[in-house]
PDB file of C-alpha atoms in Angstrom:
ATOM      1  CA  MET A  35      22.459 -56.480  17.204  1.00 48.00           C
ATOM      2  CA  ALA A  36      22.484 -52.901  18.410  1.00 55.00           C
ATOM      3  CA  ALA A  37      25.490 -50.777  17.257  1.00 56.00           C
ATOM      4  CA  ARG A  38      27.846 -49.789  19.990  1.00 61.00           C
ATOM      5  CA  LEU A  39      28.554 -46.172  19.894  1.00 55.00           C
ATOM      6  CA  ARG A  40      31.328 -44.123  21.659  1.00 59.00           C
ATOM      7  CA  LEU A  41      31.308 -40.374  20.975  1.00 56.00           C
ATOM      8  CA  SER A  42      33.795 -37.751  22.003  1.00 55.00           C
ATOM      9  CA  ILE A  43      33.504 -34.139  20.917  1.00 56.00           C
ATOM     10  CA  GLU A  44      36.216 -31.407  20.830  1.00 58.00           C
ATOM     11  CA  ARG A  45      36.569 -27.927  19.590  1.00 59.00           C
ATOM     12  CA  GLY A  46      39.963 -27.131  18.018  1.00 64.00           C
ATOM     13  CA  TRP A  47      41.954 -24.709  15.949  1.00 59.00           C
ATOM     14  CA  GLU A  48      43.229 -25.367  12.487  1.00 58.00           C
ATOM     15  CA  ASP A  49      44.913 -22.866  10.129  1.00 67.00           C
ATOM     16  CA  LEU A  50      41.628 -22.271   8.354  1.00 63.00           C
ATOM     17  CA  GLY A  51      39.879 -21.234  11.636  1.00 72.00           C
ATOM     18  CA  TRP A  52      37.930 -22.914  14.426  1.00 78.00           C
ATOM     19  CA  VAL A  53      36.737 -26.397  13.721  1.00 80.00           C
ATOM     20  CA  ASP A  54      34.152 -28.498  15.636  1.00 85.00           C
ATOM     21  CA  VAL A  55      34.897 -32.198  15.642  1.00 86.00           C
ATOM     22  CA  ALA A  56      33.083 -35.311  16.849  1.00 88.00           C
ATOM     23  CA  MET A  57      35.134 -38.585  16.905  1.00 90.00           C
ATOM     24  CA  PHE A  58      33.422 -41.901  17.496  1.00 91.00           C
ATOM     25  CA  ARG A  59      33.393 -45.584  16.713  1.00 93.00           C
ATOM     26  CA  ILE A  60      30.491 -47.640  15.332  1.00 94.00           C
ATOM     27  CA  GLN A  61      30.974 -51.438  14.862  1.00 92.00           C
ATOM     28  CA  GLU A  62      34.750 -51.126  15.226  1.00 92.00           C
ATOM     29  CA  ILE A  63      34.949 -48.452  12.591  1.00 94.00           C
ATOM     30  CA  ASP A  64      36.502 -45.100  13.593  1.00 93.00           C
ATOM     31  CA  PHE A  65      34.834 -41.941  12.259  1.00 93.00           C
ATOM     32  CA  ALA A  66      35.322 -38.223  12.662  1.00 91.00           C
ATOM     33  CA  LEU A  67      32.812 -35.527  11.750  1.00 89.00           C
ATOM     34  CA  SER A  68      34.077 -31.972  11.382  1.00 87.00           C
ATOM     35  CA  ARG A  69      32.798 -28.574  10.350  1.00 85.00           C
ATOM     36  CA  LEU A  70      34.821 -25.384   9.834  1.00 81.00           C
ATOM     37  CA  GLU A  71      33.273 -22.377  11.501  1.00 82.00           C
ATOM     38  CA  GLY A  72      32.811 -19.513   9.175  1.00 80.00           C
ATOM     39  CA  ASN A  73      32.968 -21.626   6.011  1.00 78.00           C
ATOM     40  CA  PRO A  74      30.443 -20.515   3.476  1.00 81.00           C
ATOM     41  CA  ARG A  75      29.536 -24.189   2.931  1.00 78.00           C
ATOM     42  CA  THR A  76      27.777 -25.716   5.877  1.00 81.00           C
ATOM     43  CA  ASP A  77      28.840 -29.229   5.126  1.00 82.00           C
ATOM     44  CA  VAL A  78      29.887 -31.631   7.851  1.00 85.00           C
ATOM     45  CA  LEU A  79      32.912 -33.566   6.728  1.00 85.00           C
ATOM     46  CA  VAL A  80      33.015 -37.344   7.429  1.00 88.00           C
ATOM     47  CA  TRP A  81      36.395 -38.852   7.900  1.00 88.00           C
ATOM     48  CA  VAL A  82      36.881 -42.681   8.065  1.00 91.00           C
ATOM     49  CA  SER A  83      40.051 -44.196   9.560  1.00 90.00           C
ATOM     50  CA  ARG A  84      42.758 -44.949   7.110  1.00 87.00           C
ATOM     51  CA  GLU A  85      42.670 -48.535   8.484  1.00 90.00           C
ATOM     52  CA  GLN A  86      39.274 -49.036   6.952  1.00 91.00           C
ATOM     53  CA  ALA A  87      39.750 -50.828   3.681  1.00 90.00           C
ATOM     54  CA  ASP A  88      36.066 -50.537   2.383  1.00 92.00           C
ATOM     55  CA  VAL A  89      35.106 -46.878   2.850  1.00 88.00           C
ATOM     56  CA  ASP A  90      31.713 -47.375   1.068  1.00 89.00           C
ATOM     57  CA  ALA A  91      30.750 -50.168   3.601  1.00 94.00           C
ATOM     58  CA  ALA A  92      31.878 -47.897   6.380  1.00 93.00           C
ATOM     59  CA  LEU A  93      29.771 -45.050   5.043  1.00 92.00           C
ATOM     60  CA  ASP A  94      26.801 -47.336   4.870  1.00 93.00           C
ATOM     61  CA  VAL A  95      27.216 -48.286   8.531  1.00 94.00           C
ATOM     62  CA  LEU A  96      27.313 -44.609   9.559  1.00 94.00           C
ATOM     63  CA  LEU A  97      24.304 -43.667   7.414  1.00 93.00           C
ATOM     64  CA  GLU A  98      22.345 -46.571   8.671  1.00 93.00           C
ATOM     65  CA  ALA A  99      23.156 -45.659  12.318  1.00 93.00           C
ATOM     66  CA  LEU A 100      22.030 -42.111  11.592  1.00 90.00           C
ATOM     67  CA  GLY A 101      18.867 -43.225   9.794  1.00 93.00           C
ATOM     68  CA  ILE A 102      19.642 -41.217   6.603  1.00 92.00           C
ATOM     69  CA  GLY A 103      20.355 -42.098   3.034  1.00 91.00           C
ATOM     70  CA  ARG A 104      23.115 -41.300   0.550  1.00 88.00           C
ATOM     71  CA  ASP A 105      21.068 -38.412  -0.962  1.00 87.00           C
ATOM     72  CA  VAL A 106      22.357 -36.190   1.892  1.00 86.00           C
ATOM     73  CA  LEU A 107      25.927 -36.445   0.678  1.00 86.00           C
ATOM     74  CA  THR A 108      27.287 -33.277  -0.949  1.00 84.00           C
ATOM     75  CA  LEU A 109      30.972 -33.989  -1.537  1.00 80.00           C
ATOM     76  CA  ARG A 110      32.832 -37.272  -2.185  1.00 79.00           C
ATOM     77  CA  GLY A 111      36.592 -38.017  -2.557  1.00 78.00           C
ATOM     78  CA  ASP A 112      39.932 -37.918  -0.896  1.00 72.00           C
ATOM     79  CA  GLU A 113      43.332 -36.334  -1.152  1.00 71.00           C
ATOM     80  CA  GLU A 114      44.430 -38.898  -3.885  1.00 76.00           C
ATOM     81  CA  THR A 115      41.342 -38.738  -6.092  1.00 76.00           C
ATOM     82  CA  GLY A 116      40.217 -35.189  -5.461  1.00 74.00           C
ATOM     83  CA  PHE A 117      36.689 -34.171  -4.509  1.00 73.00           C
ATOM     84  CA  VAL A 118      33.486 -34.347  -6.604  1.00 77.00           C
ATOM     85  CA  ASP A 119      30.500 -32.018  -5.792  1.00 78.00           C
ATOM     86  CA  LEU A 120      27.604 -34.594  -5.707  1.00 75.00           C
ATOM     87  CA  GLN A 121      24.962 -31.946  -5.560  1.00 76.00           C
ATOM     88  CA  ALA A 122      26.127 -30.456  -8.920  1.00 74.00           C
ATOM     89  CA  THR A 123      26.384 -33.879 -10.368  1.00 57.00           C
ATOM     90  CA  ALA A 124      22.844 -34.766  -9.368  1.00 54.00           C
ATOM     91  CA  GLU A 125      21.483 -31.592 -10.886  1.00 57.00           C
ATOM     92  CA  GLU A 126      22.964 -32.356 -14.340  1.00 53.00           C
TER      93      GLU A 126
END
């Protein structure tokens, strides 16, 4: 079954500067991708709806839809657990 994809893109302002954001839904899972302009790191942040109980499964849906593997991930975490730099961990 082909994944249904709805995509909306907006450009907004946050306290840290301009941010580009794309919000979309795949298989009833809400995602947002964001990137802060001028940030020395060029990472695109992936946000999963708080309603999503299994974030790993949601991430697998997104990566499969994009046709990429987990090796592209650079950071992992949330406000409660903090963030881990996956690239530094992979190099160790």
